[in-house]
């Protein structure tokens, strides 16, 4: 499946995401449930936001891989954080972790600050959609 990133010049150049992702018909859609920074024992791996981001993204990629896909087939990511200011202050480190796992593939993304997540120790949760 080939995804075409859509970034109209009229919106300016996006940084770290794409404004739209076009998927040709015929692919399979994979809806990825919200993933937190759990390990195999369903324990949060760290209290650190960057570590949590890295593990949550790894868990999203694990779901995609299990379905027979690759990270570059992820079309959309929805990122929920409990503190957008902490996220902003750590964006450089988060970006480094992102590129280590996703390379320069930037799907359509949104970041949403929430009052809390179901898992009390979670600072971040990531859900997504992939086209396989």
Tab-separated table of N, CA and C in Angstrom:
chain	number	residue	atom	x	y	z
A	1	UNK	N	0.850	-1.174	0.000
A	1	UNK	CA	0.000	0.000	0.000
A	1	UNK	C	0.891	1.232	0.000
A	2	UNK	N	0.589	2.146	-0.868
A	2	UNK	CA	1.340	3.399	-0.945
A	2	UNK	C	0.491	4.509	-0.357
A	3	UNK	N	1.103	5.270	0.549
A	3	UNK	CA	0.454	6.429	1.129
A	3	UNK	C	1.073	7.675	0.521
A	4	UNK	N	0.234	8.619	0.131
A	4	UNK	CA	0.719	9.883	-0.412
A	4	UNK	C	0.447	10.971	0.615
A	5	UNK	N	1.510	11.663	1.019
A	5	UNK	CA	1.366	12.728	1.995
A	5	UNK	C	0.876	13.992	1.294
A	6	UNK	N	-0.138	14.637	1.863
A	6	UNK	CA	-0.769	15.819	1.276
A	6	UNK	C	-0.473	17.026	2.173
A	7	UNK	N	0.292	17.972	1.635
A	7	UNK	CA	0.666	19.166	2.378
A	7	UNK	C	0.549	20.394	1.483
A	8	UNK	N	-0.638	21.001	1.424
A	8	UNK	CA	-0.835	22.176	0.567
A	8	UNK	C	0.107	23.321	0.956
A	9	UNK	N	0.680	23.970	-0.042
A	9	UNK	CA	1.559	25.110	0.205
A	9	UNK	C	0.836	26.205	0.975
A	10	UNK	N	-0.462	26.337	0.749
A	10	UNK	CA	-1.230	27.390	1.403
A	10	UNK	C	-1.282	27.240	2.924
A	11	UNK	N	-0.936	26.058	3.440
A	11	UNK	CA	-0.936	25.832	4.886
A	11	UNK	C	0.446	26.005	5.496
A	12	UNK	N	1.455	26.250	4.664
A	12	UNK	CA	2.824	26.323	5.171
A	12	UNK	C	3.371	24.924	5.382
A	13	UNK	N	4.665	24.838	5.610
A	13	UNK	CA	5.317	23.530	5.773
A	13	UNK	C	5.053	22.982	7.175
A	14	UNK	N	4.476	21.790	7.271
A	14	UNK	CA	4.270	21.188	8.585
A	14	UNK	C	5.607	20.692	9.147
A	15	UNK	N	5.718	20.651	10.442
A	15	UNK	CA	6.934	20.183	11.104
A	15	UNK	C	6.606	18.959	11.942
A	16	UNK	N	7.030	17.788	11.488
A	16	UNK	CA	6.831	16.567	12.250
A	16	UNK	C	5.489	15.894	12.058
A	17	UNK	N	4.731	16.286	11.055
A	17	UNK	CA	3.454	15.650	10.749
A	17	UNK	C	3.094	16.004	9.314
A	18	UNK	N	2.050	15.380	8.791
A	18	UNK	CA	1.504	15.738	7.487
A	18	UNK	C	0.071	16.205	7.687
A	19	UNK	N	-0.373	17.135	6.843
A	19	UNK	CA	-1.743	17.637	6.949
A	19	UNK	C	-2.765	16.610	6.491
A	20	UNK	N	-2.390	15.774	5.573
A	20	UNK	CA	-3.288	14.724	5.090
A	20	UNK	C	-2.496	13.550	4.576
A	21	UNK	N	-3.135	12.399	4.550
A	21	UNK	CA	-2.529	11.189	4.004
A	21	UNK	C	-3.564	10.532	3.103
A	22	UNK	N	-3.206	10.354	1.836
A	22	UNK	CA	-4.096	9.734	0.868
A	22	UNK	C	-3.683	8.276	0.680
A	23	UNK	N	-4.622	7.360	0.880
A	23	UNK	CA	-4.371	5.934	0.685
A	23	UNK	C	-5.208	5.455	-0.489
A	24	UNK	N	-4.578	4.779	-1.412
A	24	UNK	CA	-5.310	4.222	-2.551
A	24	UNK	C	-6.252	3.133	-2.059
A	25	UNK	N	-7.402	3.002	-2.687
A	25	UNK	CA	-8.381	1.969	-2.320
A	25	UNK	C	-7.775	0.586	-2.508
A	26	UNK	N	-8.253	-0.363	-1.759
A	26	UNK	CA	-7.787	-1.734	-1.887
A	26	UNK	C	-6.938	-2.183	-0.719
A	27	UNK	N	-6.533	-1.267	0.148
A	27	UNK	CA	-5.748	-1.646	1.313
A	27	UNK	C	-6.652	-2.068	2.456
A	28	UNK	N	-6.026	-2.643	3.446
A	28	UNK	CA	-6.755	-3.012	4.662
A	28	UNK	C	-6.493	-1.937	5.708
A	29	UNK	N	-7.520	-1.555	6.453
A	29	UNK	CA	-7.365	-0.578	7.517
A	29	UNK	C	-7.129	-1.291	8.841
A	30	UNK	N	-6.135	-0.831	9.567
A	30	UNK	CA	-5.846	-1.338	10.905
A	30	UNK	C	-6.067	-0.188	11.880
A	31	UNK	N	-6.994	-0.361	12.791
A	31	UNK	CA	-7.268	0.634	13.818
A	31	UNK	C	-6.532	0.204	15.082
A	32	UNK	N	-5.622	1.042	15.536
A	32	UNK	CA	-4.736	0.704	16.647
A	32	UNK	C	-5.269	1.366	17.914
A	33	UNK	N	-5.602	0.550	18.897
A	33	UNK	CA	-6.113	1.058	20.167
A	33	UNK	C	-5.054	1.905	20.855
A	34	UNK	N	-5.496	2.780	21.744
A	34	UNK	CA	-4.572	3.609	22.495
A	34	UNK	C	-3.537	2.769	23.222
A	35	UNK	N	-2.279	3.098	22.999
A	35	UNK	CA	-1.180	2.369	23.613
A	35	UNK	C	-0.462	3.277	24.602
A	36	UNK	N	-0.287	2.783	25.805
A	36	UNK	CA	0.496	3.493	26.809
A	36	UNK	C	1.866	2.828	26.903
A	37	UNK	N	2.680	3.273	27.816
A	37	UNK	CA	4.062	2.790	27.935
A	37	UNK	C	4.161	1.510	28.758
A	38	UNK	N	3.303	0.548	28.443
A	38	UNK	CA	3.315	-0.736	29.147
A	38	UNK	C	4.361	-1.669	28.585
A	39	UNK	N	4.934	-2.476	29.483
A	39	UNK	CA	5.767	-3.595	29.048
A	39	UNK	C	4.881	-4.841	28.971
A	40	UNK	N	5.484	-5.989	28.776
A	40	UNK	CA	4.714	-7.231	28.607
A	40	UNK	C	3.910	-7.589	29.858
A	41	UNK	N	4.359	-7.138	31.013
A	41	UNK	CA	3.634	-7.400	32.266
A	41	UNK	C	2.583	-6.321	32.553
A	42	UNK	N	2.363	-5.453	31.592
A	42	UNK	CA	1.411	-4.344	31.691
A	42	UNK	C	1.753	-3.413	32.857
A	43	UNK	N	3.052	-3.121	32.960
A	43	UNK	CA	3.573	-2.161	33.922
A	43	UNK	C	4.130	-0.975	33.153
A	44	UNK	N	3.841	0.244	33.610
A	44	UNK	CA	4.406	1.443	32.991
A	44	UNK	C	5.920	1.396	33.181
A	45	UNK	N	6.665	1.607	32.095
A	45	UNK	CA	8.112	1.394	32.105
A	45	UNK	C	8.901	2.486	32.814
A	46	UNK	N	8.350	3.682	32.944
A	46	UNK	CA	9.091	4.798	33.519
A	46	UNK	C	8.124	5.931	33.838
A	47	UNK	N	8.529	6.808	34.746
A	47	UNK	CA	7.751	8.018	35.019
A	47	UNK	C	8.142	9.144	34.067
A	48	UNK	N	9.205	8.951	33.288
A	48	UNK	CA	9.726	9.971	32.378
A	48	UNK	C	8.896	10.035	31.098
A	49	UNK	N	8.483	11.230	30.699
A	49	UNK	CA	7.640	11.413	29.513
A	49	UNK	C	8.300	10.889	28.244
A	50	UNK	N	9.571	11.168	28.034
A	50	UNK	CA	10.246	10.729	26.810
A	50	UNK	C	10.305	9.203	26.754
A	51	UNK	N	10.617	8.570	27.864
A	51	UNK	CA	10.629	7.100	27.911
A	51	UNK	C	9.236	6.549	27.649
A	52	UNK	N	8.219	7.206	28.211
A	52	UNK	CA	6.855	6.754	27.980
A	52	UNK	C	6.465	6.922	26.515
A	53	UNK	N	6.840	8.048	25.912
A	53	UNK	CA	6.547	8.248	24.493
A	53	UNK	C	7.191	7.138	23.662
A	54	UNK	N	8.448	6.868	23.912
A	54	UNK	CA	9.188	5.868	23.147
A	54	UNK	C	8.523	4.499	23.251
A	55	UNK	N	8.140	4.099	24.447
A	55	UNK	CA	7.525	2.786	24.629
A	55	UNK	C	6.121	2.732	24.029
A	56	UNK	N	5.342	3.794	24.198
A	56	UNK	CA	3.992	3.807	23.630
A	56	UNK	C	4.056	3.719	22.104
A	57	UNK	N	4.991	4.458	21.485
A	57	UNK	CA	5.146	4.380	20.029
A	57	UNK	C	5.624	2.992	19.614
A	58	UNK	N	6.527	2.407	20.383
A	58	UNK	CA	6.983	1.036	20.099
A	58	UNK	C	5.806	0.063	20.157
A	59	UNK	N	4.903	0.273	21.097
A	59	UNK	CA	3.733	-0.598	21.216
A	59	UNK	C	2.790	-0.433	20.023
A	60	UNK	N	2.632	0.800	19.535
A	60	UNK	CA	1.833	1.032	18.327
A	60	UNK	C	2.455	0.280	17.157
A	61	UNK	N	3.757	0.412	17.004
A	61	UNK	CA	4.465	-0.263	15.907
A	61	UNK	C	4.374	-1.772	16.046
A	62	UNK	N	4.390	-2.290	17.271
A	62	UNK	CA	4.253	-3.736	17.491
A	62	UNK	C	2.909	-4.244	16.968
A	63	UNK	N	1.847	-3.456	17.158
A	63	UNK	CA	0.529	-3.853	16.649
A	63	UNK	C	0.554	-3.868	15.125
A	64	UNK	N	1.148	-2.843	14.525
A	64	UNK	CA	1.234	-2.765	13.063
A	64	UNK	C	2.037	-3.950	12.521
A	65	UNK	N	3.151	-4.242	13.149
A	65	UNK	CA	4.011	-5.347	12.713
A	65	UNK	C	3.285	-6.686	12.836
A	66	UNK	N	2.586	-6.877	13.938
A	66	UNK	CA	1.839	-8.123	14.152
A	66	UNK	C	0.784	-8.333	13.069
A	67	UNK	N	0.239	-7.234	12.546
A	67	UNK	CA	-0.764	-7.312	11.478
A	67	UNK	C	-0.125	-7.456	10.100
A	68	UNK	N	1.203	-7.505	10.042
A	68	UNK	CA	1.890	-7.679	8.768
A	68	UNK	C	2.309	-6.378	8.108
A	69	UNK	N	2.276	-5.282	8.851
A	69	UNK	CA	2.611	-3.987	8.281
A	69	UNK	C	3.965	-3.472	8.729
A	70	UNK	N	4.249	-2.250	8.283
A	70	UNK	CA	5.486	-1.555	8.605
A	70	UNK	C	5.137	-0.168	9.130
A	71	UNK	N	6.052	0.450	9.891
A	71	UNK	CA	5.750	1.785	10.431
A	71	UNK	C	5.353	2.807	9.374
A	72	UNK	N	5.936	2.710	8.188
A	72	UNK	CA	5.613	3.696	7.147
A	72	UNK	C	4.211	3.518	6.571
A	73	UNK	N	3.479	2.521	7.040
A	73	UNK	CA	2.089	2.338	6.622
A	73	UNK	C	1.112	2.966	7.622
A	74	UNK	N	1.646	3.581	8.661
A	74	UNK	CA	0.796	4.296	9.611
A	74	UNK	C	0.351	5.600	8.951
A	75	UNK	N	-0.952	5.792	8.862
A	75	UNK	CA	-1.512	6.961	8.189
A	75	UNK	C	-1.897	8.070	9.165
A	76	UNK	N	-2.186	7.712	10.415
A	76	UNK	CA	-2.648	8.711	11.391
A	76	UNK	C	-2.242	8.288	12.786
A	77	UNK	N	-1.798	9.264	13.567
A	77	UNK	CA	-1.516	9.059	14.986
A	77	UNK	C	-2.243	10.122	15.790
A	78	UNK	N	-2.889	9.697	16.860
A	78	UNK	CA	-3.528	10.602	17.794
A	78	UNK	C	-2.771	10.433	19.108
A	79	UNK	N	-2.182	11.521	19.583
A	79	UNK	CA	-1.353	11.475	20.779
A	79	UNK	C	-2.063	12.250	21.885
A	80	UNK	N	-2.305	11.572	22.998
A	80	UNK	CA	-2.927	12.192	24.160
A	80	UNK	C	-1.858	12.370	25.227
A	81	UNK	N	-1.759	13.567	25.778
A	81	UNK	CA	-0.801	13.831	26.853
A	81	UNK	C	-1.528	14.489	28.019
A	82	UNK	N	-0.986	14.275	29.209
A	82	UNK	CA	-1.581	14.887	30.394
A	82	UNK	C	-0.991	16.266	30.681
A	83	UNK	N	0.100	16.630	29.982
A	83	UNK	CA	0.714	17.938	30.189
A	83	UNK	C	1.383	18.390	28.896
A	84	UNK	N	0.697	19.251	28.139
A	84	UNK	CA	1.241	19.689	26.850
A	84	UNK	C	2.491	20.536	27.027
A	85	UNK	N	2.622	21.237	28.140
A	85	UNK	CA	3.816	22.043	28.365
A	85	UNK	C	5.046	21.161	28.583
A	86	UNK	N	4.880	20.065	29.296
A	86	UNK	CA	5.992	19.114	29.451
A	86	UNK	C	6.349	18.525	28.086
A	87	UNK	N	5.352	18.190	27.293
A	87	UNK	CA	5.594	17.668	25.949
A	87	UNK	C	6.382	18.686	25.123
A	88	UNK	N	5.934	19.928	25.125
A	88	UNK	CA	6.628	20.981	24.368
A	88	UNK	C	8.080	21.132	24.813
A	89	UNK	N	8.307	21.117	26.115
A	89	UNK	CA	9.661	21.328	26.624
A	89	UNK	C	10.588	20.162	26.306
A	90	UNK	N	10.041	19.015	25.960
A	90	UNK	CA	10.844	17.817	25.666
A	90	UNK	C	10.754	17.407	24.198
A	91	UNK	N	10.242	18.321	23.345
A	91	UNK	CA	10.005	17.980	21.936
A	91	UNK	C	11.266	17.520	21.200
A	92	UNK	N	12.407	18.082	21.489
A	92	UNK	CA	13.634	17.677	20.802
A	92	UNK	C	13.931	16.206	21.096
A	93	UNK	N	13.869	15.820	22.362
A	93	UNK	CA	14.122	14.429	22.738
A	93	UNK	C	13.052	13.494	22.175
A	94	UNK	N	11.810	13.938	22.222
A	94	UNK	CA	10.711	13.137	21.684
A	94	UNK	C	10.907	12.948	20.182
A	95	UNK	N	11.289	14.021	19.481
A	95	UNK	CA	11.552	13.932	18.043
A	95	UNK	C	12.659	12.944	17.715
A	96	UNK	N	13.697	12.923	18.523
A	96	UNK	CA	14.795	11.967	18.307
A	96	UNK	C	14.291	10.534	18.448
A	97	UNK	N	13.475	10.280	19.468
A	97	UNK	CA	12.915	8.936	19.675
A	97	UNK	C	11.965	8.581	18.535
A	98	UNK	N	11.179	9.559	18.099
A	98	UNK	CA	10.244	9.332	16.992
A	98	UNK	C	11.015	8.904	15.743
A	99	UNK	N	12.025	9.683	15.365
A	99	UNK	CA	12.781	9.380	14.136
A	99	UNK	C	13.527	8.058	14.238
A	100	UNK	N	13.950	7.677	15.428
A	100	UNK	CA	14.623	6.387	15.603
A	100	UNK	C	13.676	5.231	15.284
A	101	UNK	N	12.397	5.411	15.516
A	101	UNK	CA	11.417	4.340	15.270
A	101	UNK	C	10.685	4.493	13.937
A	102	UNK	N	10.446	5.744	13.498
A	102	UNK	CA	9.614	5.983	12.316
A	102	UNK	C	10.385	6.578	11.147
A	103	UNK	N	11.649	6.917	11.356
A	103	UNK	CA	12.414	7.559	10.297
A	103	UNK	C	11.819	8.912	9.984
A	104	UNK	N	11.744	9.234	8.707
A	104	UNK	CA	11.191	10.525	8.299
A	104	UNK	C	9.776	10.376	7.750
A	105	UNK	N	9.079	9.348	8.229
A	105	UNK	CA	7.674	9.151	7.862
A	105	UNK	C	6.820	9.914	8.868
A	106	UNK	N	6.100	10.923	8.389
A	106	UNK	CA	5.274	11.748	9.252
A	106	UNK	C	3.819	11.664	8.815
A	107	UNK	N	3.035	10.793	9.457
A	107	UNK	CA	1.618	10.673	9.102
A	107	UNK	C	0.837	11.893	9.592
A	108	UNK	N	-0.443	11.911	9.294
A	108	UNK	CA	-1.325	12.935	9.859
A	108	UNK	C	-1.353	12.707	11.375
A	109	UNK	N	-1.140	13.773	12.133
A	109	UNK	CA	-1.066	13.631	13.592
A	109	UNK	C	-1.808	14.757	14.289
A	110	UNK	N	-2.228	14.451	15.495
A	110	UNK	CA	-2.818	15.449	16.369
A	110	UNK	C	-2.328	15.160	17.785
A	111	UNK	N	-2.114	16.221	18.544
A	111	UNK	CA	-1.752	16.109	19.958
A	111	UNK	C	-2.881	16.731	20.760
A	112	UNK	N	-3.379	15.994	21.753
A	112	UNK	CA	-4.496	16.459	22.567
A	112	UNK	C	-4.099	16.372	24.034
A	113	UNK	N	-4.277	17.476	24.746
A	113	UNK	CA	-4.041	17.446	26.194
A	113	UNK	C	-5.328	16.996	26.875
A	114	UNK	N	-5.198	16.046	27.794
A	114	UNK	CA	-6.348	15.506	28.515
A	114	UNK	C	-6.117	15.649	30.023
A	115	UNK	N	-7.195	15.607	30.783
A	115	UNK	CA	-7.091	15.728	32.234
A	115	UNK	C	-6.451	14.496	32.854
A	116	UNK	N	-6.620	13.360	32.221
A	116	UNK	CA	-6.053	12.129	32.742
A	116	UNK	C	-6.290	10.996	31.778
A	117	UNK	N	-5.562	9.912	31.996
A	117	UNK	CA	-5.695	8.703	31.186
A	117	UNK	C	-6.161	7.565	32.087
A	118	UNK	N	-6.669	6.505	31.512
A	118	UNK	CA	-7.191	5.386	32.304
A	118	UNK	C	-6.129	4.820	33.238
A	119	UNK	N	-4.910	4.645	32.731
A	119	UNK	CA	-3.792	4.171	33.555
A	119	UNK	C	-3.233	5.379	34.301
A	120	UNK	N	-3.343	5.388	35.615
A	120	UNK	CA	-2.979	6.565	36.411
A	120	UNK	C	-1.544	7.040	36.197
A	121	UNK	N	-0.590	6.143	36.010
A	121	UNK	CA	0.824	6.526	35.865
A	121	UNK	C	1.180	6.953	34.448
A	122	UNK	N	0.259	6.784	33.515
A	122	UNK	CA	0.530	7.125	32.120
A	122	UNK	C	0.479	8.637	31.922
A	123	UNK	N	1.491	9.160	31.233
A	123	UNK	CA	1.533	10.566	30.860
A	123	UNK	C	1.170	10.755	29.397
A	124	UNK	N	1.158	9.645	28.644
A	124	UNK	CA	0.926	9.715	27.200
A	124	UNK	C	0.238	8.437	26.741
A	125	UNK	N	-0.610	8.575	25.749
A	125	UNK	CA	-1.257	7.438	25.093
A	125	UNK	C	-1.333	7.748	23.610
A	126	UNK	N	-1.023	6.753	22.777
A	126	UNK	CA	-0.997	6.960	21.334
A	126	UNK	C	-1.897	5.926	20.661
A	127	UNK	N	-2.804	6.398	19.813
A	127	UNK	CA	-3.611	5.494	18.994
A	127	UNK	C	-3.364	5.841	17.537
A	128	UNK	N	-3.772	4.962	16.648
A	128	UNK	CA	-3.494	5.251	15.256
A	128	UNK	C	-4.325	4.439	14.283
A	129	UNK	N	-4.084	4.742	13.008
A	129	UNK	CA	-4.689	4.024	11.899
A	129	UNK	C	-3.577	3.738	10.895
A	130	UNK	N	-3.509	2.502	10.462
A	130	UNK	CA	-2.541	2.122	9.426
A	130	UNK	C	-3.297	1.551	8.243
A	131	UNK	N	-2.725	1.724	7.049
A	131	UNK	CA	-3.284	1.159	5.833
A	131	UNK	C	-2.302	0.104	5.356
A	132	UNK	N	-2.724	-1.157	5.388
A	132	UNK	CA	-1.839	-2.280	5.046
A	132	UNK	C	-2.183	-2.845	3.679
